[in-house]
Short mmCIF file of C-alpha atoms and ligand atoms in Angstrom, two decimals:
data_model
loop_
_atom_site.label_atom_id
_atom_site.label_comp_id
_atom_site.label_asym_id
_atom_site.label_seq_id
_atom_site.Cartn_x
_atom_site.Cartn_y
_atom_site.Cartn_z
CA UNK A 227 -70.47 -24.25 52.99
CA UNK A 228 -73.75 -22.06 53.32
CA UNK A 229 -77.10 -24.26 54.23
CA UNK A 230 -79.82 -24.07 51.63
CA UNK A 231 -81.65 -21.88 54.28
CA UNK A 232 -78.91 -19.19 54.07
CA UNK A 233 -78.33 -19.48 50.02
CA UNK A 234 -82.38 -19.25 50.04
CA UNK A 235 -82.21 -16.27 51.62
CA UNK A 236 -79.06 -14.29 50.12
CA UNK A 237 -80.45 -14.84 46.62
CA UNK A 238 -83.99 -13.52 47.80
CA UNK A 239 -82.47 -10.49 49.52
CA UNK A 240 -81.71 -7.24 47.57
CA UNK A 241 -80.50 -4.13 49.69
CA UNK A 242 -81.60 -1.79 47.68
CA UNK A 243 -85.45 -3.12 48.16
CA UNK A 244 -85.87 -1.09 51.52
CA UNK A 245 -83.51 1.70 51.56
CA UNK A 246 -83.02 3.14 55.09
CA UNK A 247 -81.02 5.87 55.90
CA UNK A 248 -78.99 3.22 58.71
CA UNK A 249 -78.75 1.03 56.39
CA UNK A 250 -75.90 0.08 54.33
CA UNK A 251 -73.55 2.43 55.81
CA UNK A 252 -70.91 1.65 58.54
CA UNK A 253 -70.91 4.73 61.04
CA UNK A 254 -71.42 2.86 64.54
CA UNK A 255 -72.89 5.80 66.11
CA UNK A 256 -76.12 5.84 63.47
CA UNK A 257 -76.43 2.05 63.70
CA UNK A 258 -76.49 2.29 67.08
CA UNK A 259 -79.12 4.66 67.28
CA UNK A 260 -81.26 3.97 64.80
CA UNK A 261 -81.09 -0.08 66.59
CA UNK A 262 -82.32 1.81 70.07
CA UNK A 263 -84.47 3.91 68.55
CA UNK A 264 -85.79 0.09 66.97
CA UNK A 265 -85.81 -1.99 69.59
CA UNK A 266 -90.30 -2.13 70.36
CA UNK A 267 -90.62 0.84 67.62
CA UNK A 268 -91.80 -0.05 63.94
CA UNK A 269 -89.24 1.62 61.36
CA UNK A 270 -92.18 4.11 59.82
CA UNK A 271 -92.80 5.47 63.76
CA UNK A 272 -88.72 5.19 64.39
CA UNK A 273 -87.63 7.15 61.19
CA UNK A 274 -88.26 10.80 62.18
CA UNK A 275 -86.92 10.41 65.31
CA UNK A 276 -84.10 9.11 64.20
CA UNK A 277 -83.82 11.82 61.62
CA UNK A 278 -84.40 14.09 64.87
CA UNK A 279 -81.70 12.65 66.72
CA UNK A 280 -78.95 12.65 63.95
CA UNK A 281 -79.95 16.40 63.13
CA UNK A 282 -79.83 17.71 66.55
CA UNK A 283 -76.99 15.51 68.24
CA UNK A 284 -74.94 14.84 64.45
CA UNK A 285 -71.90 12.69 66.87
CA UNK A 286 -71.90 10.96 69.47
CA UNK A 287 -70.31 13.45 71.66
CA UNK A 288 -72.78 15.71 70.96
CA UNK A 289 -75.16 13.50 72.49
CA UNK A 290 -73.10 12.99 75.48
CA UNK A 291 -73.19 16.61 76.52
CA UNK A 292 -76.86 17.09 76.04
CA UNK A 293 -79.23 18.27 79.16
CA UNK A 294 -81.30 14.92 80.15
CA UNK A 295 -84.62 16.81 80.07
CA UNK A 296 -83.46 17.68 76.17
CA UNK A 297 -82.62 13.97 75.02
CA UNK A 298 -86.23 12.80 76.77
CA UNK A 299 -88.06 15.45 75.31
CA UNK A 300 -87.02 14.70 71.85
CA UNK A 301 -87.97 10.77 72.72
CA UNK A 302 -91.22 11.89 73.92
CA UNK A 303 -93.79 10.05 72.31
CA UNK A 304 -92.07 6.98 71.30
CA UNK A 305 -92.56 4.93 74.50
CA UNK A 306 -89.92 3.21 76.69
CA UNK A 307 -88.30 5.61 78.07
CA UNK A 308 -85.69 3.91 79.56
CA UNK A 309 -84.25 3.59 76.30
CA UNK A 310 -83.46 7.63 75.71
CA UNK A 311 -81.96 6.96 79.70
CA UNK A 312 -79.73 4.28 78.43
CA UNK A 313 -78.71 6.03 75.22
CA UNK A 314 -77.89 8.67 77.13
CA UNK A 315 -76.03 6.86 79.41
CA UNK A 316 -74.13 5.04 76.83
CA UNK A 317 -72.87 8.31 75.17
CA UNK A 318 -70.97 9.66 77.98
CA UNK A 319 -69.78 6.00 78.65
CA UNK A 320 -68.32 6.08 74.90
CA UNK A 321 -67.15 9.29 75.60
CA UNK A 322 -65.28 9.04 79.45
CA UNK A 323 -64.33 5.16 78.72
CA UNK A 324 -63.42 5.30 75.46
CA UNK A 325 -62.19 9.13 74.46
CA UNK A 326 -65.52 9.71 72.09
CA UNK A 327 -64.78 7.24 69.68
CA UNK A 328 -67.54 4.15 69.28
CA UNK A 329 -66.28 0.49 70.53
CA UNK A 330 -64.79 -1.95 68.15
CA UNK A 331 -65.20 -5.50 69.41
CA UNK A 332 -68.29 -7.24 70.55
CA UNK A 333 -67.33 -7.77 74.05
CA UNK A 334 -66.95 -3.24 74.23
CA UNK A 335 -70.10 -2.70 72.51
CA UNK A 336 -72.18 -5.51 74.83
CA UNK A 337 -70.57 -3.41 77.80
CA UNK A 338 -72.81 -0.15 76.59
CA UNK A 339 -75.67 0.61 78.93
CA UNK A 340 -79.14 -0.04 77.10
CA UNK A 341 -76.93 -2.55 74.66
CA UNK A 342 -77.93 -6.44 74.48
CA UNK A 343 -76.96 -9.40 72.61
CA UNK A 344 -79.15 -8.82 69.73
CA UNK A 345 -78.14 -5.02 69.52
CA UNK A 346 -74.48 -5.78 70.17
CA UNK A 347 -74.66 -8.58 67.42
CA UNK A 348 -76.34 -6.05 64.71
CA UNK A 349 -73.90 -3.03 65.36
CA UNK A 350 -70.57 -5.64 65.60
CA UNK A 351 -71.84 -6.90 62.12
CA UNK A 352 -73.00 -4.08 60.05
CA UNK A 353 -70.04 -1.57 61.25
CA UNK A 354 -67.20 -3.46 62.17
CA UNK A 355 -68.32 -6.96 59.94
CA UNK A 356 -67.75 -9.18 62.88
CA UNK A 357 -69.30 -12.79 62.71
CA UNK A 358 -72.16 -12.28 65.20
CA UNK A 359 -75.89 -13.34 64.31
CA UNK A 360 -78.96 -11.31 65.62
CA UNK A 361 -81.48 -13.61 66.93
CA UNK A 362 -84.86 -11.34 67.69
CA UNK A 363 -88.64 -11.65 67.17
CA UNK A 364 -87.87 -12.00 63.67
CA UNK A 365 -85.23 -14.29 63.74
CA UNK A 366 -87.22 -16.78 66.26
CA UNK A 367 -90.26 -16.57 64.01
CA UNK A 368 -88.43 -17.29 60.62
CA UNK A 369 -86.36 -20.34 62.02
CA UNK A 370 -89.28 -21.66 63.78
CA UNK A 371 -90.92 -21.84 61.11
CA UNK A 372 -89.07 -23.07 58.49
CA UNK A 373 -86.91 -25.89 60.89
CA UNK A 374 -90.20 -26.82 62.26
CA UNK A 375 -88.96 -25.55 65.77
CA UNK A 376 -91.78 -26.33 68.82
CA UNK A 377 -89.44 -25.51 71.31
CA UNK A 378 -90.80 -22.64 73.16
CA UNK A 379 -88.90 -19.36 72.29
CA UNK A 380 -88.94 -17.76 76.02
CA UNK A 381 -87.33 -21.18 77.31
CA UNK A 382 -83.82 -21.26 78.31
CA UNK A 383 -83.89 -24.50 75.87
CA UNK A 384 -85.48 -22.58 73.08
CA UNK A 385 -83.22 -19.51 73.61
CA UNK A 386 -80.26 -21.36 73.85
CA UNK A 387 -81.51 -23.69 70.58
CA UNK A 388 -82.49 -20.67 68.41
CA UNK A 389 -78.96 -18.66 69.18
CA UNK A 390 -76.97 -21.92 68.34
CA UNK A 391 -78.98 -22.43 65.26
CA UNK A 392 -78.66 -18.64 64.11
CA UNK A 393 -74.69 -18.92 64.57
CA UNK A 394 -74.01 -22.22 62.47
CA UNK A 395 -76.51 -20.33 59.61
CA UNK A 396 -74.71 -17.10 59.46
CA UNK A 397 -72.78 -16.56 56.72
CA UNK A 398 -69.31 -14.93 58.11
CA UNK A 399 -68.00 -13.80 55.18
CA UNK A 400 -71.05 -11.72 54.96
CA UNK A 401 -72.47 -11.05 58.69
CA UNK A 402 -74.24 -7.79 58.07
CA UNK A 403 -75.57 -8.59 54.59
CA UNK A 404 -77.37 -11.97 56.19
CA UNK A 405 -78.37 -10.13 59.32
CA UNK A 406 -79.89 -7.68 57.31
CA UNK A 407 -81.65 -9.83 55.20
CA UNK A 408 -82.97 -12.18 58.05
CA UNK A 409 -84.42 -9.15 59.99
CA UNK A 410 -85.96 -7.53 56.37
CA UNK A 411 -87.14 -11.52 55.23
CA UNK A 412 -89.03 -11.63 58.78
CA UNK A 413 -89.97 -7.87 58.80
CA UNK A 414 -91.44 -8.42 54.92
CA UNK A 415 -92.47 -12.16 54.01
CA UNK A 416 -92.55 -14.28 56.86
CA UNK A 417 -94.79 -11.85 59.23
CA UNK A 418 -96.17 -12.69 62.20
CA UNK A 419 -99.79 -12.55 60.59
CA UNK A 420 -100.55 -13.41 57.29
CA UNK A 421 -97.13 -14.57 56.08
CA UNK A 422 -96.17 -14.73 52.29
CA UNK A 423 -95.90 -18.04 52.32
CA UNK A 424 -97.30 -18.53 48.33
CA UNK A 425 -94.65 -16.24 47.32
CA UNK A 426 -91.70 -17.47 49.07
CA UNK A 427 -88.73 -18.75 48.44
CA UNK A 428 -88.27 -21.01 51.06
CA UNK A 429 -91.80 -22.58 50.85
CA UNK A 430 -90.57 -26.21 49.16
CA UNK A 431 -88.77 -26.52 52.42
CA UNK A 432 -90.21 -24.81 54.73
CA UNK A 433 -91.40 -27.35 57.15
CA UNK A 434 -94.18 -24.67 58.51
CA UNK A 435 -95.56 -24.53 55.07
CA UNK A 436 -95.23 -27.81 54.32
CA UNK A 437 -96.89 -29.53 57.48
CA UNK A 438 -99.53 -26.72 57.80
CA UNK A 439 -98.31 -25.48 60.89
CA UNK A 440 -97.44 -21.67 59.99
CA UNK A 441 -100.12 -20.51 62.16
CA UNK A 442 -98.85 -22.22 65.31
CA UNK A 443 -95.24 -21.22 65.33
CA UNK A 444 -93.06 -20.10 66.94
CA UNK A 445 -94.36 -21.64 70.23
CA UNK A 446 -94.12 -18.80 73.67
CA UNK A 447 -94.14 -20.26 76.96
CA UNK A 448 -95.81 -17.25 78.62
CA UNK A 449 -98.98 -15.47 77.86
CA UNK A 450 -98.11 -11.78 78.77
CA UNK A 451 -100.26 -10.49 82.27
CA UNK A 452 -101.59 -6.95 82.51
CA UNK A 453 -101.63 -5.48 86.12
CA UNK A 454 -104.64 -2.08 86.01
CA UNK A 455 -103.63 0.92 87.89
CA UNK A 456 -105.68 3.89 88.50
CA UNK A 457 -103.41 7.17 88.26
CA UNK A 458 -105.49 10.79 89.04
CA UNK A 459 -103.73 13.39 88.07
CA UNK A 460 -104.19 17.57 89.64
CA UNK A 461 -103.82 20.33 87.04
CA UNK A 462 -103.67 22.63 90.02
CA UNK A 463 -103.61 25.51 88.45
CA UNK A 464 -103.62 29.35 89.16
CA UNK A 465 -104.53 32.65 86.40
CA UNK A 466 -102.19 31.02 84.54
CA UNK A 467 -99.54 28.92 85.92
CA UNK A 468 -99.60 25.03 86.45
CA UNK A 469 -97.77 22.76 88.73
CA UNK A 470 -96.16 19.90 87.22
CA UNK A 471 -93.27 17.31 88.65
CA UNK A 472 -90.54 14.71 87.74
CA UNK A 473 -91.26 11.01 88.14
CA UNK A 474 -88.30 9.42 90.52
CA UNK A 475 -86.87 6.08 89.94
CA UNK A 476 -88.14 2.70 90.37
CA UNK A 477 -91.45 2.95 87.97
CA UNK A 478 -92.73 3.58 84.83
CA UNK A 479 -91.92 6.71 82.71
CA UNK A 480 -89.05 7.50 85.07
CA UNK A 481 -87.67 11.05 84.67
CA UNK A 482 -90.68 12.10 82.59
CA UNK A 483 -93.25 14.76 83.97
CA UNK A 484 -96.80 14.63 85.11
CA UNK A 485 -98.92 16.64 86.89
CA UNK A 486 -99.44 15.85 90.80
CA UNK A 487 -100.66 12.14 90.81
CA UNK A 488 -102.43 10.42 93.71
CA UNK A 489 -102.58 6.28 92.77
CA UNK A 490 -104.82 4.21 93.90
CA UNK A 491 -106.20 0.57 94.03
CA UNK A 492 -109.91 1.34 92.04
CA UNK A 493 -111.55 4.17 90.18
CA UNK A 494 -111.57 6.65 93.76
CA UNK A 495 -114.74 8.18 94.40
CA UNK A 496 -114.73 12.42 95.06
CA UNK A 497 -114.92 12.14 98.40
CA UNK A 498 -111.29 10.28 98.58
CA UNK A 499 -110.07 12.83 96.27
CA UNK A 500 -111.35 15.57 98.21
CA UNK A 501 -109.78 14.19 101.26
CA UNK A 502 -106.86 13.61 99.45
CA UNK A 503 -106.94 16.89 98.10
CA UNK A 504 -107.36 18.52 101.82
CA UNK A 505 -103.65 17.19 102.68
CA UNK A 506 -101.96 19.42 100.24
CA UNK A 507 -104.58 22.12 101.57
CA UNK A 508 -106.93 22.04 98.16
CA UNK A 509 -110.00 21.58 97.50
CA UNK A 510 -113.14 21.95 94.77
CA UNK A 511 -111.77 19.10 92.30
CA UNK A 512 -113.64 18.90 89.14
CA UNK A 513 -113.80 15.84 86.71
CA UNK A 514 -112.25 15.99 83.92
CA UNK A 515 -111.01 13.23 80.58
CA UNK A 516 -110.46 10.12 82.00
CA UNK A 517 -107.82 8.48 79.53
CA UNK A 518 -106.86 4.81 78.66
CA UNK A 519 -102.47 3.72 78.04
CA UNK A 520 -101.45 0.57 77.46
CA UNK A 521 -97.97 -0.96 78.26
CA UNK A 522 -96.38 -4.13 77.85
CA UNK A 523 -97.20 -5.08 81.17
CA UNK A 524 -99.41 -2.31 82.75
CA UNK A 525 -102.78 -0.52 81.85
CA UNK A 526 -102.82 2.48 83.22
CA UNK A 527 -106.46 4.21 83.47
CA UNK A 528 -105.83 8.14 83.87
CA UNK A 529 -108.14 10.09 85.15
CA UNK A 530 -107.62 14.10 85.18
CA UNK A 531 -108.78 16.57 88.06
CA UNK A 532 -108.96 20.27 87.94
CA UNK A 533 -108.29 22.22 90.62
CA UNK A 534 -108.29 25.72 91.23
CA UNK A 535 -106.16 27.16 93.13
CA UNK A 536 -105.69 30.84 94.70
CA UNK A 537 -102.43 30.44 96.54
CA UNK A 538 -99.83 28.06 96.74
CA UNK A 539 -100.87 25.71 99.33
CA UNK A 540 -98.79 25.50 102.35
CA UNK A 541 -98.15 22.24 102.36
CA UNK A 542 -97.39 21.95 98.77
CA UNK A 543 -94.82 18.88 98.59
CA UNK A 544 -91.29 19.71 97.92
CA UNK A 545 -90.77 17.96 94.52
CA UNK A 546 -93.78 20.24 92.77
CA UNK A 547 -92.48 22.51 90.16
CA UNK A 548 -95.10 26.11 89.28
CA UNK A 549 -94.14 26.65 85.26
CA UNK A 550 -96.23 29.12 83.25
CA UNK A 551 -98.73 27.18 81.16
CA UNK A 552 -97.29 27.98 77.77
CA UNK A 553 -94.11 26.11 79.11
CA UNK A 554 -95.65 22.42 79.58
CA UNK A 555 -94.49 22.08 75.89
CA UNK A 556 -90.62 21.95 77.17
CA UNK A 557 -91.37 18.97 79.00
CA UNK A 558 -91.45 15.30 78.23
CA UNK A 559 -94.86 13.68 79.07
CA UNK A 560 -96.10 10.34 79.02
CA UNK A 561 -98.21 9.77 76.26
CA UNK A 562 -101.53 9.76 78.11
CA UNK A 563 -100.47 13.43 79.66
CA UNK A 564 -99.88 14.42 75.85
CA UNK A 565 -103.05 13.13 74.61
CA UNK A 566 -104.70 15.07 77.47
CA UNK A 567 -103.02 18.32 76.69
CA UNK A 568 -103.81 17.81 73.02
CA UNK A 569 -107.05 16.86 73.41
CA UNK A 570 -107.17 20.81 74.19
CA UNK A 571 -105.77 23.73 75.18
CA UNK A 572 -109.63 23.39 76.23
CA UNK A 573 -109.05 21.41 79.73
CA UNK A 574 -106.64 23.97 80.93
CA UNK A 575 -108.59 27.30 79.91
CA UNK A 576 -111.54 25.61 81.81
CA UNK A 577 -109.98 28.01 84.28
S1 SF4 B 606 -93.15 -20.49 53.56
FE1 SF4 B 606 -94.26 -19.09 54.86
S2 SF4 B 606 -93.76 -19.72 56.94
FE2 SF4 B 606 -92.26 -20.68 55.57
S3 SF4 B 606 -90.55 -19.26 55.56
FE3 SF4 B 606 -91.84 -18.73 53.82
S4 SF4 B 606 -93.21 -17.14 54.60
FE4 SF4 B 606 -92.30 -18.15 56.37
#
């Protein structure tokens, strides 16, 4: 027997109302995607690189014999890199573990790198029709609000409350039609701001609605702290050739590219830079855009250096790579590098 909560939201939920190319159809390897692609991406910045994806790698195997510097550069742009890493990963596990063809039970697809329970649950349910429920943002946000749910969402109580809730409402005849329509319900009418509260549904029992308490749920436990850091980055540069390298493991924007970066603890002054500067056997740094990039957890303030240079310095470090300028579109940047480089062709023909 379906609770009102689950009948209020099949009858309110038409598929046709948002038609996305993922969904409705049952091909695991699309679903898949297009739920990485997802996962901190809104669907209107997530579509044409999902288009992308599907057009250049159309299976899964393709995807699993692609260069790594090709899969990140088509990700470029769309943040979290270590979600193109993990797709990438996953591919060739789907292809070595499981002879190319996409897992079929929950347990297979939870084993895929870059997969987690709220992925796992949306692929199990909308291409195989297996009774798992997503719980997400949406999901905690929607039940919070209509149960009346205080109990923060980041607690192990409140995680292990709203996952045990979403399970007894799912309807398991119908797993990927009510997953759907949870994650569209929260994605459309109960929004984080401004929720459609006079239009819904659910609003003669919503207990949000009803107790005038929209505004203050769902409840987090932790407000989310910024660390600064202070990147300058070298375009050391010669007539017309740049050096660039790859970031390692173990940070941010791994196996992406950058120019040579020195970090450090404030906004340096020129004369550490210089000094700095002298170790690679360089010199004659000029100021350049200083640029702003927000993460989750970091703020990263960017500052760019030109330097000019007339020979490769001797004591160049190992990992710097010399490409002709016209190639730096072939590589993956982080964003602030590509807002740099748009910003003009004008910083590098300073020169
Ligand atoms: S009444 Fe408002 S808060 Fe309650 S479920 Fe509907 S949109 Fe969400």
């Amino acid at each position: 027997m379906l609770s009102s909560f689950t009948r209020y939201l099949l009858e309110w939920y038409n598929p046709q109302a948002r038609p996305l190319p993922w969904k409705g159809i049952r091909d695991p390897y699309r679903i898949w995607l297009s739920e990485i692609i997802l996962q901190q991406t809104r669907v209107e910045q997530g579509l044409p690189y999902f288009e992308r994806f599907v057009a250049t790698y159309p299976t899964i195997i393709d995807l699993a014999n692609a260069p790594d510097d090709e899969v990140m550069k088509l990700w470029e742009g769309l943040g979290y890199y270590s979600r193109a890493r993990n797709l990438l990963a996953a591919a060739r596990q789907v292809a070595q573990e499981h002879e190319g063809v996409f897992p079929q039970t929950h347990a297979e697809i939870l084993a895929l790198k870059g997969v987690g329970p709220y992925t796992a649950a949306a692929i199990a349910s909308f291409a195989f029709g297996l009774p798992h429920a997503v719980v997400d943002g949406n999901v905690f946000r929607v039940l919070a609000r209509f149960f009346g749910i205080d109990t923060p969402q980041d607690s192990t109580e409140g995680k292990k409350r709203f996952a045990e809730l979403a399970a007894e409402l799912l309807d398991r005849k119908n797993p990927g039609l009510y997953n759907q329509a949870i994650m569209d319900f929260g994605a459309t009418v109960c929004t984080p701001r401004n929720p459609g509260c006079k239009n819904c549904p659910m609003a003669t029992e919503c207990k949000a609605f009803q107790q005038d308490r929209v505004d203050g749920l769902p409840v987090k436990a932790k407000k989310i702290v910024r660390s600064e850091r202070f990147f300058h980055y070298f375009l050391i540069k010669n007539s017309d050739q740049v050096f660039i390298q790859k970031r390692g493991p173990g940070d941010i924007w791994q196996e992406l590219y950058e120019f040579p970066l020195l970090e450090t603890e404030d906004l340096a002054d020129p004369v550490k830079i210089e000094t700095h500067l002298a170790t690679w056997g360089l010199g004659g740094a000029q100021r350049s855009s200083q640029l702003t990039q927000e993460l989750t957890h970091q703020r990263i303030q960017a500052q760019f250096w030109e330097v000019k240079m007339d020979q490769i310095p001797a004591a160049k470090p190992a990992q710097w790579l010399l490409i002709p300028q016209p190639n730096l579109e072939k590589y993956a940047f982080p964003r602030v590098i590509q807002r740099y480089l748009q910003a003009g062709e004008r910083q590098l023909s300073l020169f």
